Tab-separated table of C-alpha atoms and ligand atoms in Angstrom:
chain	number	residue	atom	x	y	z
A	1	MET	CA	91.400	167.820	325.756
A	2	ASN	CA	91.831	165.929	328.985
A	3	THR	CA	93.877	163.019	327.648
A	4	ASP	CA	97.560	162.294	326.951
A	5	LEU	CA	97.125	159.675	324.226
A	6	VAL	CA	94.324	158.689	321.865
A	7	VAL	CA	94.244	155.053	320.760
A	8	VAL	CA	92.051	154.345	317.752
A	9	GLY	CA	90.844	150.738	317.826
A	10	SER	CA	90.524	148.462	320.848
A	11	GLY	CA	91.869	145.249	319.299
A	12	LEU	CA	94.853	143.525	320.893
A	13	PHE	CA	97.270	146.093	319.458
A	14	GLY	CA	95.321	149.077	320.806
A	15	LEU	CA	94.617	147.342	324.127
A	16	THR	CA	98.294	146.544	324.686
A	17	VAL	CA	99.364	150.118	323.941
A	18	ALA	CA	96.608	151.534	326.161
A	19	GLU	CA	97.347	149.155	329.034
A	20	ARG	CA	101.106	149.834	329.014
A	21	ALA	CA	100.677	153.578	328.559
A	22	ALA	CA	98.255	153.758	331.491
A	23	ARG	CA	99.869	151.294	333.908
A	24	GLU	CA	103.551	151.666	333.104
A	25	LEU	CA	103.777	155.272	331.961
A	26	GLY	CA	100.910	156.675	334.042
A	27	LEU	CA	99.297	158.348	331.027
A	28	LYS	CA	95.650	159.191	330.601
A	29	VAL	CA	94.477	157.225	327.605
A	30	THR	CA	91.312	157.541	325.551
A	31	MET	CA	90.657	154.453	323.453
A	32	ILE	CA	87.909	154.683	320.849
A	33	ASP	CA	86.333	151.954	318.757
A	34	ARG	CA	83.582	152.192	316.228
A	35	ARG	CA	82.163	148.814	317.225
A	36	PRO	CA	79.759	148.404	320.164
A	37	HIS	CA	82.315	146.260	322.061
A	38	LEU	CA	86.043	146.290	322.717
A	39	GLY	CA	88.558	143.622	321.755
A	40	GLY	CA	88.600	143.899	317.962
A	41	ASN	CA	88.482	140.625	316.086
A	42	ALA	CA	89.383	138.524	319.120
A	43	TYR	CA	86.035	139.378	320.758
A	44	SER	CA	83.772	136.486	321.740
A	45	GLU	CA	80.375	136.074	323.396
A	46	ASN	CA	78.249	133.223	324.649
A	47	GLU	CA	75.596	132.088	322.182
A	48	GLU	CA	72.258	132.902	323.793
A	49	ARG	CA	70.477	129.563	323.703
A	50	THR	CA	73.351	127.180	324.398
A	51	GLY	CA	75.785	129.343	326.386
A	52	ILE	CA	78.569	128.104	324.087
A	53	GLU	CA	81.357	130.672	323.616
A	54	VAL	CA	81.423	131.821	319.994
A	55	HIS	CA	84.295	133.841	318.523
A	56	ARG	CA	82.293	136.522	316.741
A	57	TYR	CA	84.874	137.283	314.045
A	58	GLY	CA	86.034	133.753	313.312
A	59	ALA	CA	87.826	131.199	315.468
A	60	HIS	CA	90.836	132.538	317.385
A	61	LEU	CA	93.540	130.225	318.716
A	62	PHE	CA	96.221	131.719	320.890
A	63	HIS	CA	99.763	130.452	320.365
A	64	THR	CA	103.222	131.967	320.789
A	65	SER	CA	106.897	131.181	321.246
A	66	ASN	CA	107.610	134.710	322.409
A	67	GLU	CA	108.313	134.488	326.159
A	68	ARG	CA	107.735	138.157	326.741
A	69	VAL	CA	104.306	138.013	325.111
A	70	TRP	CA	103.396	134.825	327.002
A	71	GLU	CA	104.350	136.381	330.340
A	72	TYR	CA	102.415	139.543	329.424
A	73	VAL	CA	99.153	137.830	328.420
A	74	ASN	CA	99.240	135.643	331.530
A	75	ARG	CA	98.842	138.804	333.613
A	76	PHE	CA	95.270	139.059	332.335
A	77	THR	CA	94.098	135.490	331.883
A	78	GLN	CA	94.980	131.876	332.465
A	79	PHE	CA	95.001	129.559	329.471
A	80	THR	CA	93.534	126.066	329.084
A	81	ASN	CA	95.699	123.229	327.793
A	82	TYR	CA	93.782	123.123	324.470
A	83	VAL	CA	95.973	121.959	321.582
A	84	HIS	CA	94.699	122.862	318.126
A	85	ARG	CA	94.260	120.076	315.602
A	86	VAL	CA	92.555	120.461	312.235
A	87	TYR	CA	91.093	117.902	309.864
A	88	THR	CA	90.295	118.317	306.204
A	89	ARG	CA	87.573	116.654	304.181
A	90	HIS	CA	88.636	115.864	300.620
A	91	GLN	CA	86.398	113.899	298.265
A	92	GLY	CA	84.422	112.190	300.991
A	93	GLU	CA	87.410	111.297	303.170
A	94	VAL	CA	88.796	112.992	306.275
A	95	TYR	CA	92.561	113.605	306.583
A	96	PRO	CA	94.705	115.192	309.309
A	97	MET	CA	95.982	118.713	308.605
A	98	PRO	CA	98.587	120.235	308.377
A	99	ILE	CA	100.131	117.762	305.995
A	100	ASN	CA	102.009	115.139	307.985
A	101	LEU	CA	103.006	111.512	307.575
A	102	GLY	CA	99.434	110.449	308.399
A	103	THR	CA	98.032	112.630	305.607
A	104	ILE	CA	100.648	111.408	303.120
A	105	ASN	CA	100.131	107.713	303.881
A	106	GLN	CA	96.350	107.994	303.809
A	107	PHE	CA	96.405	109.942	300.550
A	108	PHE	CA	98.765	107.520	298.771
A	109	ARG	CA	97.283	104.409	300.481
A	110	ALA	CA	100.756	103.571	301.713
A	111	ALA	CA	102.832	102.962	304.820
A	112	TYR	CA	105.874	105.068	303.980
A	113	SER	CA	108.557	105.644	306.571
A	114	PRO	CA	109.580	109.290	307.115
A	115	GLY	CA	112.560	108.803	304.755
A	116	GLU	CA	110.451	107.172	302.039
A	117	ALA	CA	107.843	109.908	302.264
A	118	ARG	CA	110.514	112.599	301.939
A	119	GLU	CA	111.927	110.850	298.906
A	120	LEU	CA	108.478	110.627	297.292
A	121	ILE	CA	107.730	114.316	297.883
A	122	ARG	CA	111.183	115.248	296.597
A	123	GLU	CA	110.396	113.428	293.341
A	124	GLN	CA	106.956	114.997	293.093
A	125	ALA	CA	108.339	118.461	293.721
A	126	GLY	CA	111.158	117.831	291.244
A	127	GLU	CA	109.812	120.319	288.715
A	128	LEU	CA	110.766	123.136	291.113
A	129	ALA	CA	113.957	121.676	292.558
A	130	GLY	CA	116.669	124.220	293.312
A	131	THR	CA	114.424	127.262	292.781
A	132	ASP	CA	113.442	129.860	295.347
A	133	PRO	CA	109.720	130.335	294.704
A	134	GLN	CA	108.277	133.727	295.568
A	135	ASN	CA	104.626	132.899	294.912
A	136	LEU	CA	102.267	130.609	296.796
A	137	ASN	CA	101.601	128.206	293.899
A	138	ASP	CA	105.249	127.371	293.286
A	139	LYS	CA	106.131	127.370	296.966
A	140	GLY	CA	103.260	124.953	297.688
A	141	ILE	CA	104.346	122.545	294.954
A	142	GLN	CA	107.942	122.740	296.136
A	143	LEU	CA	106.943	121.950	299.713
A	144	ILE	CA	104.602	119.018	299.159
A	145	GLY	CA	104.593	118.094	295.460
A	146	ARG	CA	101.806	118.651	292.971
A	147	PRO	CA	99.279	115.886	293.936
A	148	LEU	CA	99.015	116.925	297.595
A	149	TYR	CA	99.104	120.596	296.620
A	150	GLU	CA	96.186	120.148	294.239
A	151	ALA	CA	94.127	118.132	296.731
A	152	PHE	CA	94.578	120.182	299.896
A	153	ILE	CA	95.940	123.628	299.044
A	154	LYS	CA	95.103	124.831	295.556
A	155	HIS	CA	91.315	125.178	295.777
A	156	TYR	CA	91.259	125.964	299.481
A	157	THR	CA	93.622	128.853	298.810
A	158	GLY	CA	91.632	129.858	295.722
A	159	LYS	CA	88.436	129.964	297.792
A	160	GLN	CA	90.088	131.743	300.670
A	161	TRP	CA	91.915	134.424	298.748
A	162	GLN	CA	90.032	134.597	295.433
A	163	THR	CA	93.319	135.416	293.872
A	164	ASP	CA	95.405	133.180	291.626
A	165	PRO	CA	97.916	131.471	293.988
A	166	LYS	CA	100.596	132.614	291.498
A	167	ASP	CA	99.814	136.196	292.541
A	168	LEU	CA	99.961	135.487	296.272
A	169	PRO	CA	103.152	135.726	298.340
A	170	ALA	CA	104.873	132.460	299.255
A	171	SER	CA	104.842	133.568	302.895
A	172	ILE	CA	101.150	132.678	303.321
A	173	ILE	CA	101.806	128.994	302.775
A	174	SER	CA	105.052	129.010	304.734
A	175	ARG	CA	102.834	129.506	307.807
A	176	LEU	CA	101.645	125.918	307.497
A	177	PRO	CA	104.108	123.290	308.689
A	178	VAL	CA	104.742	120.082	306.702
A	179	ARG	CA	105.855	117.192	308.902
A	180	TYR	CA	107.354	113.801	308.195
A	181	THR	CA	106.068	112.442	311.509
A	182	TYR	CA	102.564	111.661	312.742
A	183	ASP	CA	102.536	114.874	314.788
A	184	ASN	CA	99.352	116.655	313.712
A	185	ARG	CA	99.481	119.690	316.000
A	186	TYR	CA	98.471	122.699	313.959
A	187	PHE	CA	100.958	125.081	315.553
A	188	ASN	CA	104.664	124.639	316.320
A	189	ASP	CA	104.752	127.188	319.126
A	190	THR	CA	105.992	126.618	322.665
A	191	HIS	CA	102.828	127.980	324.271
A	192	GLU	CA	99.267	127.404	323.219
A	193	GLY	CA	95.818	127.539	324.826
A	194	LEU	CA	92.511	129.318	325.093
A	195	PRO	CA	91.568	131.873	327.757
A	196	VAL	CA	89.988	129.937	330.630
A	197	ASP	CA	87.065	132.302	331.114
A	198	GLY	CA	86.800	133.421	327.504
A	199	TYR	CA	88.355	136.047	325.243
A	200	THR	CA	86.142	138.909	326.329
A	201	ALA	CA	86.995	138.529	330.031
A	202	TRP	CA	90.693	138.669	329.056
A	203	LEU	CA	90.304	141.692	326.788
A	204	GLU	CA	88.176	143.614	329.286
A	205	ARG	CA	90.754	143.068	332.041
A	206	MET	CA	93.389	144.696	329.850
A	207	ALA	CA	91.314	147.870	329.632
A	208	ASP	CA	90.290	147.836	333.279
A	209	HIS	CA	92.353	150.730	334.606
A	210	PRO	CA	91.201	154.097	335.955
A	211	ASN	CA	93.410	155.933	333.432
A	212	ILE	CA	91.803	154.226	330.428
A	213	ASP	CA	88.614	155.745	329.083
A	214	VAL	CA	86.992	153.445	326.506
A	215	ARG	CA	84.503	155.004	324.095
A	216	LEU	CA	82.595	152.546	321.951
A	217	GLU	CA	80.525	153.242	318.844
A	218	THR	CA	82.884	156.107	318.205
A	219	ASP	CA	84.337	156.440	314.716
A	220	PHE	CA	87.627	158.300	314.276
A	221	PHE	CA	86.342	159.778	311.023
A	222	ASP	CA	83.104	161.085	312.492
A	223	ASP	CA	83.724	164.780	313.025
A	224	SER	CA	80.767	165.144	315.312
A	225	GLN	CA	82.558	163.282	318.084
A	226	GLU	CA	85.221	164.772	320.344
A	227	PHE	CA	88.068	162.374	319.442
A	228	SER	CA	87.786	162.531	315.653
A	229	LYS	CA	90.803	162.738	313.356
A	230	ASP	CA	90.205	166.433	312.698
A	231	ASN	CA	89.859	167.192	316.388
A	232	VAL	CA	92.840	165.271	317.758
A	233	VAL	CA	95.640	165.012	315.181
A	234	GLY	CA	98.184	167.719	316.004
A	235	GLN	CA	96.663	168.210	319.461
A	236	VAL	CA	97.326	164.869	321.184
A	237	PRO	CA	99.528	161.911	320.154
A	238	VAL	CA	97.527	159.209	318.376
A	239	VAL	CA	98.047	155.470	317.894
A	240	TYR	CA	95.893	154.493	314.919
A	241	THR	CA	95.043	150.807	314.343
A	242	GLY	CA	92.338	151.191	311.669
A	243	PRO	CA	92.970	150.602	307.945
A	244	VAL	CA	95.940	152.684	306.739
A	245	ASP	CA	94.318	153.508	303.365
A	246	ARG	CA	91.188	154.828	305.088
A	247	TYR	CA	93.312	157.171	307.229
A	248	PHE	CA	94.606	158.900	304.097
A	249	ASP	CA	91.179	158.877	302.445
A	250	TYR	CA	92.374	156.304	299.889
A	251	ALA	CA	94.700	158.895	298.305
A	252	GLU	CA	96.995	156.201	296.867
A	253	GLY	CA	94.159	153.861	295.930
A	254	ASP	CA	92.380	151.123	297.829
A	255	LEU	CA	94.439	148.322	299.339
A	256	SER	CA	92.754	144.972	298.736
A	257	TRP	CA	91.424	143.075	301.716
A	258	ARG	CA	89.640	139.832	302.129
A	259	THR	CA	86.612	139.591	304.357
A	260	ILE	CA	84.699	136.562	305.578
A	261	ASP	CA	81.012	135.873	305.926
A	262	LEU	CA	80.279	133.695	308.928
A	263	GLU	CA	77.094	131.650	308.909
A	264	GLU	CA	76.176	130.452	312.373
A	265	GLU	CA	73.768	127.618	313.035
A	266	VAL	CA	72.541	126.013	316.256
A	267	LEU	CA	71.836	122.311	315.750
A	268	ASP	CA	69.778	120.130	318.086
A	269	ILE	CA	72.469	117.490	318.414
A	270	GLU	CA	75.316	117.077	320.864
A	271	ASP	CA	78.121	116.836	318.351
A	272	PHE	CA	78.189	117.729	314.645
A	273	GLN	CA	81.735	116.904	313.508
A	274	GLY	CA	83.657	115.571	316.508
A	275	THR	CA	86.349	118.261	316.302
A	276	SER	CA	86.699	122.034	316.422
A	277	VAL	CA	87.703	122.750	312.810
A	278	MET	CA	87.061	120.814	309.599
A	279	ASN	CA	88.524	122.279	306.411
A	280	TYR	CA	86.860	121.811	303.021
A	281	PRO	CA	89.564	121.990	300.342
A	282	ASP	CA	87.406	120.895	297.369
A	283	GLU	CA	86.303	123.315	294.688
A	284	ASP	CA	82.639	122.269	294.665
A	285	VAL	CA	82.038	123.258	298.320
A	286	PRO	CA	81.556	127.035	298.623
A	287	PHE	CA	82.847	127.447	302.194
A	288	THR	CA	86.412	126.927	303.404
A	289	ARG	CA	85.804	125.448	306.838
A	290	ILE	CA	83.312	124.674	309.598
A	291	HIS	CA	84.013	125.519	313.229
A	292	GLU	CA	82.221	123.761	316.039
A	293	PHE	CA	82.759	125.857	319.129
A	294	ARG	CA	82.027	123.345	321.896
A	295	HIS	CA	85.238	121.493	321.006
A	296	PHE	CA	87.414	124.467	321.892
A	297	HIS	CA	86.454	123.934	325.544
A	298	PRO	CA	86.069	120.232	326.311
A	299	GLU	CA	86.660	121.143	329.966
A	300	ARG	CA	83.398	123.135	330.147
A	301	ASP	CA	80.102	121.622	331.079
A	302	TYR	CA	78.189	122.657	327.954
A	303	THR	CA	74.675	121.437	327.162
A	304	ARG	CA	74.420	118.103	325.339
A	305	ASP	CA	71.171	119.104	323.673
A	306	ALA	CA	72.634	121.446	321.092
A	307	THR	CA	75.826	122.578	319.390
A	308	VAL	CA	76.913	125.731	317.543
A	309	ILE	CA	78.620	125.541	314.169
A	310	MET	CA	79.908	128.282	311.898
A	311	ARG	CA	80.607	128.021	308.182
A	312	GLU	CA	83.246	130.376	306.841
A	313	PHE	CA	82.877	131.935	303.372
A	314	SER	CA	85.648	134.128	302.107
A	315	ARG	CA	85.400	136.968	299.580
A	316	PHE	CA	86.948	140.272	298.574
A	317	ALA	CA	86.019	143.102	300.899
A	318	GLU	CA	83.989	145.922	299.375
A	319	LYS	CA	83.823	149.342	301.013
A	320	GLY	CA	81.733	148.917	304.160
A	321	ASP	CA	82.821	145.299	304.749
A	322	GLU	CA	85.144	144.404	307.601
A	323	PRO	CA	88.690	144.281	306.169
A	324	TYR	CA	90.094	141.068	307.680
A	325	TYR	CA	93.122	139.851	305.720
A	326	PRO	CA	95.485	141.891	303.558
A	327	VAL	CA	95.583	140.236	300.100
A	328	ASN	CA	99.011	141.711	299.453
A	329	THR	CA	99.398	141.428	295.669
A	330	SER	CA	102.342	143.214	294.056
A	331	GLU	CA	100.055	146.186	293.291
A	332	ASP	CA	99.085	146.336	296.939
A	333	ARG	CA	102.710	146.348	297.983
A	334	GLU	CA	103.391	149.358	295.758
A	335	LYS	CA	100.464	151.251	297.223
A	336	LEU	CA	101.587	150.306	300.712
A	337	LEU	CA	104.997	151.895	300.104
A	338	ALA	CA	103.234	155.112	299.111
A	339	TYR	CA	101.102	154.954	302.253
A	340	ARG	CA	104.219	154.387	304.356
A	341	ASP	CA	105.672	157.603	302.950
A	342	LEU	CA	102.510	159.453	303.870
A	343	ALA	CA	102.601	157.896	307.346
A	344	ASN	CA	106.210	159.086	307.759
A	345	GLY	CA	105.058	162.625	307.193
A	346	GLU	CA	102.293	162.434	309.769
A	347	SER	CA	103.762	163.742	312.994
A	348	SER	CA	102.481	162.480	316.331
A	349	VAL	CA	100.509	159.658	314.737
A	350	LEU	CA	101.778	156.088	315.004
A	351	PHE	CA	100.286	153.337	312.833
A	352	GLY	CA	100.009	149.817	314.216
A	353	GLY	CA	98.183	146.505	314.165
A	354	ARG	CA	96.910	144.337	311.364
A	355	LEU	CA	94.945	147.088	309.630
A	356	GLY	CA	97.303	149.971	310.323
A	357	THR	CA	100.331	148.160	308.892
A	358	TYR	CA	98.499	146.029	306.300
A	359	LYS	CA	100.157	142.906	307.669
A	360	TYR	CA	98.997	139.396	308.429
A	361	LEU	CA	99.468	139.499	312.218
A	362	ASP	CA	98.463	136.796	314.639
A	363	MET	CA	97.420	137.888	318.113
A	364	HIS	CA	100.815	137.279	319.670
A	365	MET	CA	102.464	139.273	316.874
A	366	ALA	CA	100.056	142.190	317.341
A	367	ILE	CA	100.815	142.181	321.090
A	368	GLY	CA	104.594	141.849	320.551
A	369	SER	CA	104.613	144.669	318.045
A	370	ALA	CA	102.552	146.897	320.366
A	371	LEU	CA	104.989	146.243	323.234
A	372	SER	CA	107.864	147.285	320.940
A	373	MET	CA	106.027	150.451	319.922
A	374	VAL	CA	105.617	151.358	323.589
A	375	ASP	CA	109.322	150.671	324.310
A	376	ASN	CA	110.740	152.332	321.232
A	377	LYS	CA	108.417	155.220	320.472
A	378	ILE	CA	105.839	156.017	323.134
A	379	ALA	CA	107.937	155.681	326.310
A	380	PRO	CA	110.884	157.735	324.924
A	381	HIS	CA	108.449	160.453	323.836
A	382	PHE	CA	106.702	160.777	327.171
A	383	THR	CA	109.707	160.222	329.427
A	384	SER	CA	112.387	162.241	327.603
A	385	GLY	CA	110.557	164.228	324.929
A	386	ALA	CA	111.783	162.266	321.906
A	387	PRO	CA	109.809	163.345	318.830
A	388	LEU	CA	106.873	161.118	318.104
A	389	THR	CA	107.484	160.491	314.453
A	390	SER	CA	106.728	156.929	313.703
A	391	GLY	CA	109.617	156.434	311.335
A	392	GLY	CA	106.530	155.507	309.411
A	393	VAL	CA	104.367	152.524	309.723
A	394	ASP	CA	105.688	150.073	312.283
A	395	ALA	CA	107.444	147.851	309.778
B	401	LIG	P1	91.740	144.324	315.248
B	401	LIG	O1	91.442	143.253	316.216
B	401	LIG	O2	91.170	144.233	313.889
B	401	LIG	O3	91.274	145.700	315.910
B	401	LIG	C1	91.164	146.896	315.196
B	401	LIG	C2	90.036	147.694	315.820
B	401	LIG	O4	90.027	148.995	315.227
B	401	LIG	C3	88.654	147.099	315.571
B	401	LIG	O5	87.998	146.866	316.801
B	401	LIG	C4	87.955	148.158	314.739
B	401	LIG	O6	86.566	148.265	315.012
B	401	LIG	C5	88.699	149.420	315.140
B	401	LIG	N1	88.605	150.476	314.128
B	401	LIG	C6	88.878	150.392	312.810
B	401	LIG	N2	88.622	151.567	312.198
B	401	LIG	C7	88.188	152.409	313.172
B	401	LIG	C8	87.746	153.754	313.160
B	401	LIG	N3	87.690	154.474	312.033
B	401	LIG	N4	87.358	154.317	314.320
B	401	LIG	C9	87.376	153.600	315.485
B	401	LIG	N5	87.779	152.306	315.541
B	401	LIG	C10	88.173	151.728	314.399
B	401	LIG	N6	95.207	135.422	315.462
B	401	LIG	C11	95.693	134.372	316.165
B	401	LIG	O7	96.683	134.535	316.883
B	401	LIG	N7	95.104	133.145	316.099
B	401	LIG	C12	94.000	132.915	315.332
B	401	LIG	O8	93.488	131.786	315.302
B	401	LIG	C13	93.461	133.991	314.582
B	401	LIG	N8	92.379	133.822	313.796
B	401	LIG	C14	91.867	134.866	313.108
B	401	LIG	C15	90.733	134.678	312.342
B	401	LIG	C16	90.177	135.737	311.655
B	401	LIG	C17	88.942	135.523	310.827
B	401	LIG	C18	90.777	137.019	311.717
B	401	LIG	C19	90.202	138.185	310.966
B	401	LIG	C20	91.910	137.215	312.471
B	401	LIG	C21	92.472	136.142	313.178
B	401	LIG	N9	93.592	136.317	313.991
B	401	LIG	C22	94.099	135.260	314.679
B	401	LIG	C23	94.283	137.610	314.085
B	401	LIG	C24	93.803	138.488	315.214
B	401	LIG	O9	92.441	138.795	315.048
B	401	LIG	C25	94.666	139.742	315.146
B	401	LIG	O10	95.999	139.450	315.390
B	401	LIG	C26	94.285	140.764	316.137
B	401	LIG	O11	92.919	141.019	316.039
B	401	LIG	C27	95.067	142.000	315.815
B	401	LIG	O12	94.639	143.016	316.582
B	401	LIG	P2	94.582	144.480	316.014
B	401	LIG	O13	94.390	145.317	317.207
B	401	LIG	O14	95.716	144.772	315.132
B	401	LIG	O15	93.299	144.529	315.039
B	402	LIG	N1	95.746	126.440	303.576
B	402	LIG	C1	95.311	125.547	302.630
B	402	LIG	N2	94.579	124.450	303.006
B	402	LIG	C2	94.242	124.223	304.301
B	402	LIG	C3	94.673	125.146	305.280
B	402	LIG	C4	95.424	126.253	304.890
B	402	LIG	O1	95.571	125.737	301.448
B	402	LIG	O2	93.563	123.212	304.581
B	402	LIG	C5	96.565	127.600	303.142
B	402	LIG	C6	95.696	128.791	302.741
B	402	LIG	O3	96.334	129.457	301.672
B	402	LIG	C7	95.703	129.636	303.988
B	402	LIG	C8	97.117	129.419	304.501
B	402	LIG	O4	97.394	128.039	304.194
B	402	LIG	O5	95.458	130.977	303.694
B	402	LIG	C9	97.281	129.684	305.992
B	402	LIG	O6	96.373	128.884	306.722
B	402	LIG	P1	95.845	129.268	308.153
B	402	LIG	O7	94.974	128.179	308.657
B	402	LIG	O8	97.003	129.689	308.981
B	402	LIG	O9	94.956	130.553	307.809
B	402	LIG	P2	94.034	131.432	308.756
B	402	LIG	O10	93.458	130.550	309.809
B	402	LIG	O11	94.899	132.499	309.298
B	402	LIG	O12	92.994	131.938	307.833
């Protein structure tokens, strides 16, 4: 087999490993993906009629405070100065999101100062004062009090995860900032922006190296192809970024994932909602949010005759669906521990990325974790013969 390393999956984790292994370590890399394109879920393409860039697997916003990751991604693309802001439409009224002083004052029809708003939320969250909530429901109430939680979080989360918020980890909601100022930026990170000439141009540049052989429409579990699991494991080191349960043929049971159905529509108007993302937190609306892609690139000269919108519906993934988000219930966490043990026993196979570690990873986290895997596992193996045992799943 004329390759030094097989990378399964060409998402940002696989791309980062492949790029570093080829450019920095001089290895010959074969990267396979079962999809007809590279880039994983960050892939985008221009909608045919309008030319508007559409993120095929749901809207992707790049943001990071990790200087190493920022320097690394800037080798492959420049970023626009886009700053993400989200609005949410509750009972016929539009509020700024994440919850900030503007949201609080609009919701309570008030003009509270930051101190007054804090005091109000403290009272409303009083039922959970002094506790350390481990589940999303209690954490949400503790952060913003019950009335705001019930308006903006409870049903949105219910629709998005189809799991009782009491069974979801508190960490999901901790991702969303709550601010006692009028700052309505969605992210707190130092760096933020969108790739100037689109995600796909960025992702393709990462793989553009003579030592990287990309094979699309190639499934790791298809034994008829050269780089299948049966053909390569034990022969060549492998970095696997597909679902960890699938790798072990679901031996410890299925991990639960959430998938999303994206309904795209081209409308013959210039502007549908005046912003890139509108959330729908009410129970009687079946989708969670609507994206309008033209607003991600106000600097581009898009047509004024039409716009592209995408409604996002969330549901549990069945076999055959794309596994997007780990649900991560306590049962899942037990199964994951069992899979980690199995992964520890798998020599010369490293597990990484959102699917391979069953972790909610943003793009910058997937890239950062891939850079660490190269530093800590792959480089020592190829430069000084350190054994390539993962120490399990990259945890
Ligand atoms: P992926 O991109 O999922 O890549 C895995 C690849 O493995 C896929 O291409 C898949 O086809 C391939 N694969 C799987 N099984 C096999 C197999 N058997 N054989 C061959 N190939 C296989 N991050 C942000 O930073 N900002 C955002 O706004 C954001 N929004 C998101 C919205 C959605 C709906 C989703 C799902 C994710 C979002 N993310 C966002 C996260 C971002 O997509 C991930 O961080 C990133 O994709 C992680 O890269 P990865 O390589 O781990 O996984
Ligand atoms: N969330 C919510 N209401 C909102 C936005 C977010 O309840 O209007 C909760 C929901 O549980 C979601 C989590 O906050 O899963 C994280 O939101 P984020 O927008 O980061 O989710 P993602 O874009 O990754 O799906």
